[in-house]
XYZ file of C-alpha atoms in Angstrom:
590
model
C -26.451 17.940 93.418
C -26.013 21.664 94.136
C -22.887 20.982 96.116
C -21.414 18.940 93.186
C -21.957 22.046 90.851
C -20.433 24.318 93.409
C -17.332 22.029 93.631
C -16.849 21.969 89.983
C -17.206 25.795 89.844
C -14.685 26.124 92.589
C -12.179 23.706 90.565
C -12.673 26.010 87.682
C -11.905 28.848 89.699
C -8.762 27.356 91.165
C -7.393 26.371 87.685
C -8.045 29.848 86.386
C -6.314 31.361 89.396
C -3.181 29.136 88.713
C -3.128 29.999 84.993
C -2.992 33.794 85.822
C -0.410 33.069 88.503
C -2.659 34.141 91.410
C -1.522 31.187 93.703
C -3.076 32.445 97.044
C -6.422 32.755 95.177
C -6.089 29.239 93.982
C -5.278 27.975 97.411
C -8.454 29.831 98.784
C -10.777 28.145 96.131
C -9.313 24.701 96.873
C -9.827 25.221 100.703
C -13.466 26.040 99.877
C -13.773 22.728 98.119
C -12.503 20.860 101.100
C -15.504 22.325 103.127
C -17.546 20.037 100.874
C -14.973 17.149 100.582
C -11.957 17.069 102.437
C -10.356 14.139 100.411
C -11.050 15.706 96.956
C -8.146 14.442 94.759
C -7.775 17.142 92.196
C -8.284 19.868 94.898
C -5.461 18.650 97.030
C -3.254 18.342 93.701
C -4.020 21.835 92.734
C -3.624 23.124 96.298
C -0.189 21.416 96.453
C 0.914 22.759 93.039
C 0.047 26.429 94.226
C 1.874 25.938 97.509
C 4.995 24.694 95.403
C 4.855 27.720 93.235
C 4.746 29.800 96.429
C 7.844 27.932 97.602
C 5.729 26.693 100.522
C 7.607 23.175 100.372
C 6.157 21.612 103.531
C 2.480 22.397 102.768
C 2.920 21.426 99.088
C 4.327 17.978 100.239
C 1.502 17.642 102.826
C -1.112 18.270 99.895
C 0.312 15.881 97.477
C 0.536 13.036 100.173
C -3.128 13.563 101.135
C -4.051 13.283 97.392
C -1.979 9.999 97.114
C -3.466 8.684 100.211
C -7.078 9.354 98.861
C -6.206 7.691 95.384
C -2.695 5.868 95.104
C -3.297 4.768 91.516
C -3.719 8.250 89.983
C -0.506 9.616 88.706
C -0.991 13.459 89.104
C -0.094 13.739 92.549
C 2.846 11.364 92.157
C 4.162 13.704 89.305
C 3.488 16.741 91.572
C 5.646 15.264 94.420
C 8.334 14.326 91.938
C 8.428 17.832 90.738
C 8.824 19.033 94.202
C 11.939 16.776 94.541
C 13.275 17.881 91.290
C 13.244 21.299 92.526
C 13.994 20.747 96.016
C 16.150 17.873 97.201
C 14.751 15.651 99.916
C 16.610 16.305 103.415
C 16.555 13.447 105.833
C 16.468 9.551 104.949
C 12.797 9.222 105.431
C 12.147 11.906 102.896
C 14.586 10.316 100.528
C 12.968 7.044 100.971
C 9.706 8.804 99.992
C 11.373 10.365 96.868
C 12.607 6.806 95.751
C 9.089 5.529 96.233
C 7.854 8.554 94.005
C 10.423 8.178 91.177
C 9.923 4.348 91.182
C 6.140 4.598 90.808
C 6.459 7.026 87.964
C 9.130 4.841 86.278
C 6.490 2.120 86.218
C 4.183 4.199 84.242
C 6.600 5.439 81.596
C 7.524 2.216 80.018
C 8.415 2.680 76.349
C 9.742 6.298 76.682
C 13.490 5.751 76.871
C 14.588 9.121 77.611
C 12.146 9.678 80.416
C 13.090 6.180 81.885
C 16.845 7.125 81.679
C 16.372 10.374 83.389
C 14.368 8.752 86.343
C 17.080 6.162 86.790
C 19.594 8.946 86.941
C 17.546 10.620 89.777
C 17.222 7.225 91.620
C 20.951 6.330 91.673
C 22.163 9.164 94.102
C 19.019 8.546 96.402
C 19.911 4.844 96.818
C 23.496 5.960 97.645
C 22.326 8.301 100.310
C 20.098 5.670 101.933
C 22.666 3.037 101.877
C 20.786 0.799 99.415
C 22.931 1.018 96.388
C 24.542 -2.354 96.665
C 21.350 -4.342 96.390
C 19.878 -2.089 93.719
C 22.850 -1.416 91.573
C 22.494 -4.019 88.796
C 18.861 -3.264 88.542
C 19.632 0.553 88.136
C 22.477 -0.043 85.549
C 20.469 -2.602 83.497
C 17.399 -0.265 83.637
C 19.235 2.908 82.809
C 21.189 1.134 80.081
C 18.122 -0.383 78.537
C 16.122 2.847 78.493
C 19.216 4.814 77.183
C 19.461 2.396 74.269
C 15.924 2.785 73.512
C 16.065 6.490 72.994
C 19.153 6.140 70.375
C 19.150 5.863 66.785
C 19.926 2.149 65.337
C 23.577 2.968 64.616
C 24.227 4.700 67.785
C 22.594 1.815 69.615
C 24.787 -0.745 68.207
C 27.922 1.349 68.951
C 26.868 1.761 72.410
C 25.886 -1.843 72.877
C 29.244 -3.199 71.581
C 31.103 -0.737 73.916
C 28.897 -1.956 76.882
C 29.663 -5.578 76.007
C 33.496 -4.902 75.859
C 33.230 -3.104 79.282
C 31.345 -6.101 80.811
C 33.839 -8.432 79.552
C 36.676 -6.230 81.150
C 34.685 -6.046 84.574
C 34.275 -9.889 84.641
C 38.213 -10.291 84.598
C 38.417 -7.879 87.566
C 35.522 -8.628 89.854
C 35.899 -11.498 92.523
C 32.091 -11.416 93.981
C 30.360 -14.515 92.351
C 26.901 -12.973 92.280
C 28.164 -10.025 90.373
C 30.127 -12.254 87.914
C 27.125 -14.268 87.341
C 25.019 -11.081 86.774
C 27.583 -9.813 84.363
C 27.732 -13.007 82.426
C 23.970 -13.096 82.017
C 23.998 -9.609 80.736
C 26.676 -10.180 78.317
C 25.041 -13.174 76.895
C 21.673 -11.535 76.463
C 23.223 -8.429 74.873
C 25.269 -10.699 72.562
C 22.064 -12.505 71.383
C 20.147 -9.203 70.891
C 22.858 -7.720 68.914
C 23.374 -10.811 66.499
C 26.507 -9.213 64.940
C 29.720 -11.178 64.070
C 31.590 -9.317 66.868
C 29.000 -10.492 69.398
C 29.376 -14.192 68.262
C 33.179 -13.738 68.990
C 32.512 -12.286 72.377
C 30.149 -15.290 73.156
C 32.810 -17.645 72.242
C 35.329 -15.627 74.489
C 32.656 -15.988 77.206
C 32.376 -19.789 76.846
C 36.315 -19.902 77.042
C 36.358 -17.955 80.158
C 33.632 -20.003 81.707
C 35.345 -23.238 80.923
C 38.802 -21.951 82.292
C 36.895 -20.603 85.426
C 35.354 -24.165 85.812
C 38.791 -26.152 85.167
C 40.611 -23.850 87.597
C 38.097 -24.480 90.433
C 37.796 -28.137 89.515
C 41.281 -29.098 87.969
C 40.360 -32.906 88.146
C 37.434 -32.428 85.900
C 38.164 -34.256 82.778
C 35.099 -32.891 81.126
C 36.091 -29.397 81.906
C 39.403 -29.690 80.216
C 37.917 -31.305 77.269
C 35.158 -28.515 76.703
C 38.167 -25.981 77.226
C 40.131 -27.646 74.508
C 37.104 -27.669 72.228
C 36.646 -23.841 72.816
C 40.347 -22.786 72.609
C 40.543 -24.882 69.179
C 37.715 -22.643 67.871
C 39.719 -19.703 68.872
C 42.910 -21.060 67.439
C 44.814 -21.111 70.802
C 46.776 -24.167 69.907
C 49.368 -23.850 72.697
C 46.433 -23.716 75.127
C 44.882 -26.658 73.620
C 47.979 -28.731 73.854
C 48.530 -27.905 77.548
C 44.882 -28.424 78.588
C 44.693 -31.740 76.551
C 47.669 -32.992 78.611
C 46.012 -31.802 81.760
C 42.613 -33.512 80.678
C 44.444 -37.015 80.100
C 46.003 -36.748 83.513
C 42.409 -36.289 84.889
C 41.023 -39.411 83.218
C 40.986 -41.135 86.404
C 37.705 -39.231 87.470
C 35.648 -40.934 84.533
C 34.141 -44.377 84.662
C 36.253 -46.986 83.107
C 33.786 -47.853 80.348
C 34.211 -44.383 78.686
C 37.773 -43.737 79.607
C 39.067 -45.135 76.305
C 36.764 -43.206 73.947
C 37.501 -40.034 75.821
C 41.232 -40.761 75.765
C 40.814 -41.020 71.714
C 38.990 -37.606 71.633
C 41.753 -35.958 73.633
C 44.428 -37.230 71.490
C 42.667 -36.141 68.180
C 42.438 -32.725 69.606
C 46.021 -32.841 70.763
C 47.295 -34.038 67.385
C 45.368 -31.478 65.374
C 46.528 -28.667 67.737
C 50.079 -29.882 67.593
C 50.095 -30.094 63.484
C 48.697 -26.553 63.327
C 50.832 -24.964 66.058
C 53.728 -26.210 64.023
C 56.428 -26.976 66.566
C 55.218 -30.562 67.503
C 54.984 -32.236 64.232
C 57.077 -35.209 65.187
C 55.342 -35.730 68.361
C 51.891 -35.633 66.587
C 53.179 -38.286 63.942
C 54.148 -40.530 66.853
C 50.719 -40.244 68.349
C 48.959 -40.558 64.970
C 50.906 -43.844 64.233
C 49.740 -45.367 67.505
C 46.091 -44.252 66.850
C 46.217 -45.519 63.387
C 47.356 -48.719 64.314
C 44.185 -49.085 66.539
C 41.393 -47.366 64.410
C 40.225 -46.943 60.938
C 38.049 -43.909 61.929
C 38.239 -41.354 58.920
C 39.296 -38.551 61.265
C 42.384 -40.595 62.484
C 43.181 -41.322 58.863
C 42.929 -37.585 57.993
C 45.199 -36.525 60.831
C 47.744 -39.359 60.152
C 48.007 -38.123 56.470
C 48.398 -34.514 57.576
C 51.118 -35.547 60.132
C 52.910 -37.474 57.319
C 52.782 -34.379 55.034
C 53.923 -32.103 57.853
C 57.002 -34.244 58.314
C 57.839 -34.307 54.643
C 56.634 -38.141 54.062
C 54.835 -37.363 51.010
C 54.979 -40.752 49.373
C 53.734 -42.468 52.348
C 50.793 -39.940 52.806
C 49.795 -40.536 49.135
C 49.878 -44.385 49.629
C 47.337 -44.088 52.558
C 45.164 -41.615 50.776
C 44.824 -44.241 47.875
C 44.341 -47.215 50.313
C 41.876 -45.688 52.612
C 39.887 -43.671 50.004
C 36.615 -45.681 50.764
C 37.041 -44.770 54.435
C 37.933 -41.110 53.836
C 34.738 -40.772 51.615
C 32.548 -41.449 54.646
C 32.575 -37.859 55.460
C 32.139 -35.188 52.764
C 35.189 -33.034 51.643
C 37.865 -34.974 53.469
C 39.378 -36.987 50.730
C 39.649 -33.965 48.355
C 41.031 -31.895 51.163
C 43.802 -34.397 51.896
C 44.505 -34.595 48.004
C 44.748 -30.775 48.083
C 47.319 -30.793 50.928
C 49.336 -33.568 48.994
C 49.383 -31.057 45.945
C 50.377 -28.080 48.066
C 53.285 -30.002 49.514
C 54.429 -30.858 46.022
C 54.016 -27.296 44.822
C 51.166 -28.042 42.387
C 48.838 -25.289 43.419
C 46.755 -25.707 40.152
C 45.789 -29.196 40.963
C 45.532 -28.419 44.681
C 42.917 -25.616 44.165
C 40.793 -28.005 41.952
C 40.711 -30.395 44.883
C 39.978 -27.909 47.507
C 37.162 -26.434 45.252
C 35.793 -29.982 45.047
C 35.838 -30.274 48.891
C 33.882 -26.861 48.996
C 31.379 -28.250 46.647
C 30.724 -31.088 49.136
C 30.924 -29.056 52.429
C 30.594 -25.327 51.698
C 30.485 -24.193 55.373
C 34.032 -25.213 56.409
C 36.082 -22.176 56.585
C 39.287 -24.240 56.090
C 38.356 -25.332 52.671
C 37.835 -21.715 51.497
C 40.998 -20.637 53.091
C 43.158 -23.211 51.193
C 41.159 -22.279 47.937
C 42.352 -18.703 48.361
C 45.966 -19.812 49.544
C 46.530 -21.922 46.425
C 45.037 -19.109 44.097
C 47.487 -16.544 45.692
C 50.634 -19.100 45.093
C 49.422 -19.864 41.746
C 49.533 -16.382 40.683
C 45.797 -15.585 40.698
C 46.054 -13.159 43.662
C 42.858 -11.215 42.661
C 40.863 -14.505 42.542
C 42.104 -15.436 45.988
C 40.078 -12.518 47.755
C 36.496 -13.994 47.610
C 37.660 -17.420 49.089
C 39.620 -15.490 51.786
C 36.672 -13.347 52.558
C 34.195 -16.353 52.820
C 36.884 -18.174 55.074
C 36.978 -14.938 57.477
C 33.237 -15.056 57.563
C 32.849 -18.593 58.469
C 35.779 -18.340 60.821
C 36.617 -14.911 62.169
C 39.142 -16.340 64.764
C 41.615 -17.823 62.154
C 44.803 -15.677 62.204
C 46.165 -17.238 58.843
C 43.106 -16.069 57.033
C 43.568 -12.486 58.227
C 47.239 -12.659 57.578
C 46.544 -13.614 53.805
C 43.806 -10.838 53.723
C 46.574 -8.491 54.927
C 48.786 -9.554 52.020
C 45.859 -9.006 49.473
C 45.154 -5.603 50.788
C 48.851 -4.571 50.733
C 50.020 -5.931 47.589
C 46.991 -6.156 45.328
C 44.388 -3.652 46.463
C 47.340 -1.168 47.614
C 45.324 -0.240 50.714
C 47.777 0.143 53.506
C 45.058 1.050 56.102
C 43.049 -1.997 55.495
C 46.099 -4.107 55.406
C 46.902 -2.720 58.861
C 43.625 -3.763 60.140
C 43.941 -7.331 58.778
C 47.487 -7.947 60.004
C 46.517 -6.519 63.451
C 43.612 -8.892 63.783
C 45.782 -11.771 62.839
C 48.828 -10.623 65.184
C 46.380 -10.139 67.952
C 44.729 -13.567 67.655
C 48.059 -15.277 67.532
C 51.121 -13.139 68.835
C 53.283 -15.960 67.755
C 52.595 -15.484 64.176
C 55.740 -13.508 63.368
C 54.936 -12.875 59.708
C 51.718 -10.992 60.553
C 53.686 -8.970 63.267
C 56.496 -7.945 60.847
C 54.067 -7.145 58.119
C 52.044 -4.969 60.610
C 55.102 -3.085 61.641
C 56.072 -2.335 58.206
C 52.665 -1.101 57.074
C 52.608 1.152 60.257
C 56.069 2.491 59.393
C 54.758 3.139 55.885
C 52.063 5.305 57.391
C 54.426 7.263 59.626
C 53.393 5.554 62.847
C 56.924 4.679 64.058
C 55.938 4.529 67.700
C 53.134 2.072 67.008
C 55.433 0.062 64.765
C 58.159 -0.111 67.434
C 55.599 -1.476 69.836
C 54.628 -4.090 67.591
C 58.285 -5.273 66.964
C 59.014 -5.342 70.723
C 55.959 -7.491 71.135
C 57.276 -9.852 68.507
C 60.476 -10.240 70.271
C 58.533 -11.278 73.607
C 57.118 -14.116 71.729
C 59.793 -15.094 69.410
C 62.768 -17.547 69.504
C 66.313 -15.978 69.585
C 66.834 -16.077 65.882
C 63.726 -13.927 65.155
C 64.649 -11.566 68.100
C 67.958 -10.859 66.500
C 66.107 -10.164 63.154
C 63.658 -7.833 64.930
C 66.207 -5.779 66.460
C 68.089 -5.450 63.171
C 64.780 -4.446 61.512
C 64.193 -1.571 63.950
C 67.716 -0.389 63.834
C 69.138 -1.740 67.161
C 72.168 -3.012 65.210
C 74.696 -3.656 68.087
C 72.110 -5.548 69.965
C 71.252 -7.645 66.761
C 74.677 -8.350 66.506
C 74.920 -9.582 70.005
C 71.831 -11.640 69.701
C 72.970 -13.249 66.432
C 76.421 -14.162 68.144
C 74.494 -15.962 70.837
C 72.449 -18.023 68.160
C 75.744 -18.928 66.488
C 77.354 -20.112 69.583
C 74.515 -22.628 70.041
C 74.112 -23.369 66.304
C 77.312 -22.748 64.130
C 75.702 -23.501 60.958
C 72.901 -21.293 61.309
C 72.000 -19.032 58.212
C 68.864 -17.108 59.281
C 65.796 -16.781 57.082
C 62.518 -15.205 58.023
C 59.316 -15.605 55.948
C 57.759 -12.277 54.878
C 55.941 -10.601 52.125
C 54.852 -13.885 50.721
C 58.681 -14.779 50.004
C 61.944 -15.339 51.869
C 63.944 -12.519 53.493
C 67.426 -13.485 54.470
C 68.823 -11.684 57.644
C 72.146 -12.430 59.178
C 74.636 -10.904 61.409
C 76.579 -9.939 58.475
C 73.967 -7.456 57.434
C 74.104 -5.853 60.815
C 77.819 -5.463 60.563
C 77.236 -3.966 56.968
C 74.671 -1.402 58.323
C 77.074 -0.539 61.183
C 79.910 0.086 58.614
C 77.374 2.644 56.671
C 76.692 4.329 60.053
C 80.404 4.517 60.813
C 81.182 5.946 57.247
C 78.356 8.674 57.736
C 80.091 9.548 60.961
C 83.628 9.670 59.292
C 84.765 6.793 61.248
C 86.618 5.003 58.517
C 88.806 2.428 60.250
C 85.565 1.250 62.357
C 83.945 0.891 58.978
C 86.602 -1.219 57.576
C 86.469 -3.387 60.807
C 82.808 -3.896 60.276
C 83.154 -4.853 56.808
C 85.817 -7.405 57.547
C 83.466 -9.086 60.194
C 80.755 -9.017 57.718
C 82.834 -10.726 55.065
C 83.815 -13.503 57.491
C 80.267 -14.249 58.339
C 79.156 -14.060 54.686
C 82.107 -16.545 53.535
C 80.583 -19.216 56.118
C 77.054 -18.331 54.935
C 77.773 -18.833 51.266
C 79.418 -22.195 51.947
C 76.295 -23.393 53.521
C 73.838 -21.871 51.147
C 75.628 -20.894 47.950
C 72.160 -20.636 46.107
C 71.114 -17.737 48.273
C 71.429 -14.752 45.815
C 70.828 -12.154 48.586
C 74.098 -13.226 50.420
C 76.208 -12.609 47.173
C 74.519 -9.308 46.795
C 75.289 -8.493 50.428
C 79.043 -9.420 49.838
C 79.097 -6.925 46.800
C 77.392 -4.210 48.785
C 79.880 -4.545 51.796
C 82.967 -4.216 49.492
C 81.400 -1.350 47.535
C 80.498 0.579 50.783
C 84.410 1.214 51.271
C 84.822 2.697 47.652
C 84.942 6.276 49.011
C 87.597 5.568 51.863
C 91.335 6.039 51.204
C 93.203 3.105 50.029
C 95.723 3.289 52.990
C 92.649 2.711 55.206
C 90.267 0.501 53.135
C 92.409 -2.767 53.694
C 90.247 -5.780 54.100
C 91.185 -9.474 54.322
C 88.852 -11.221 51.904
C 88.371 -14.932 53.110
C 89.495 -17.399 50.628
C 86.093 -18.826 50.038
C 84.965 -15.616 48.300
C 88.116 -15.275 46.180
C 87.207 -15.889 42.377
C 83.448 -15.611 42.897
């Protein structure tokens, strides 16, 4: 009992000595305790601290280790040893392994304190590198430090960092070849997206599924199931060209399936293929041919729906109406389809009022289908109710954030109704990013960027359009960005293949006529500005020759007649002796 009292007194003296920074005295008091109990935990901790403050590193380390050996579960000695390694880096490999063990033990005791956890992970990483164990612990370190770092942030900053982390992981997945690392990254991204629960994270999950399917079909090209799932994923992402290619590959791989389900799977592939062909727009006749075959074999409402759409896409309005009337009972089997098809029929006839009413009825029957909301907004826009179109388009975007047509229409609204060029840029950019083949969105994006003074960015957009566009649109793009001589050359190549071509590009919700003659006209203006009068006259002559052919083919195009007038008027300031132009006979008297 007396010994116990004496030990308590000595401990008190040791603490007091430490407080007044008399470290030798503190060590002396601790050594006195060891005469009574050479494994006394607190005495060794205090003694270790005193030696550390005297910079006697070896002795401090020794005292902390004795304390840990006597009671491994107590935290004080571990913290003392960690403090030592914070101030004095461990030397050899064995000492570094002890440091790793020390920091790891403390890490297990500070769960919930994000900042402390993150700091400990930052200390562990270089130690694992030094001892050659980083490879087997890197993902544990990355994940642990990332999660602890997140927990120390505000909600807004946390979401920002998580979104950035997910984006980085998606980039890593494309670059890494190690299967284990890829699997680890896939799991991490999936978990993060599920935690985040934002619209962007759902888009990432879709990208992830597409990537997995692509990876699977590349490694097993004969997997019919893989190609089918890949088609479904790409359809959700509106990658229609990819769906078309993969559907054909899937049909080629049908031999891997049992005979009894081959017919059903073939039909499923054909339905996906037809839908993609119709939406992509360049395979309408092929889609109709395939639809006719399916329609002759099946009365399924989805087959009827696609057949009607294929007929409308190919201008066969009367035939489409006949099928809608004949098969109304079959089409009513699934909510919304009958009214949707009636809506498309009215759109084809230019009756946007009636079309809107039908799409609204379809929405009442099936409110969670993005396509119906898009068409309701589309018909409002072309019916002159541009302000009313906005809520429908926003809803369509919320239900399907991968539909480029929706964001192209939203871009129009922001540009022409809300007069918000910055938001218009965001909408057009998203539409063009999803589908680089959507020329209208690309042109509008370039025009908006130019309006904001971002000429370099606009130029990059126009260049990208030319990479994904047919020759006619390449020529128009070159003309738009001022590459007039190149545009003339491109138009010439097109005219060599198609002599009756009068170019037209959709844009701004209307039609914008662009032709080689306009490039000649603009070149004539440049020549006049540079006092090259003879060259200007030559350009105007060439423009009038082209325009005479164009108005013969399209006499109702007012812009062509305006361009004729502008071309002639441009020579007004040139001397009469120079400004002599042969006017084609087709233009005389008009």
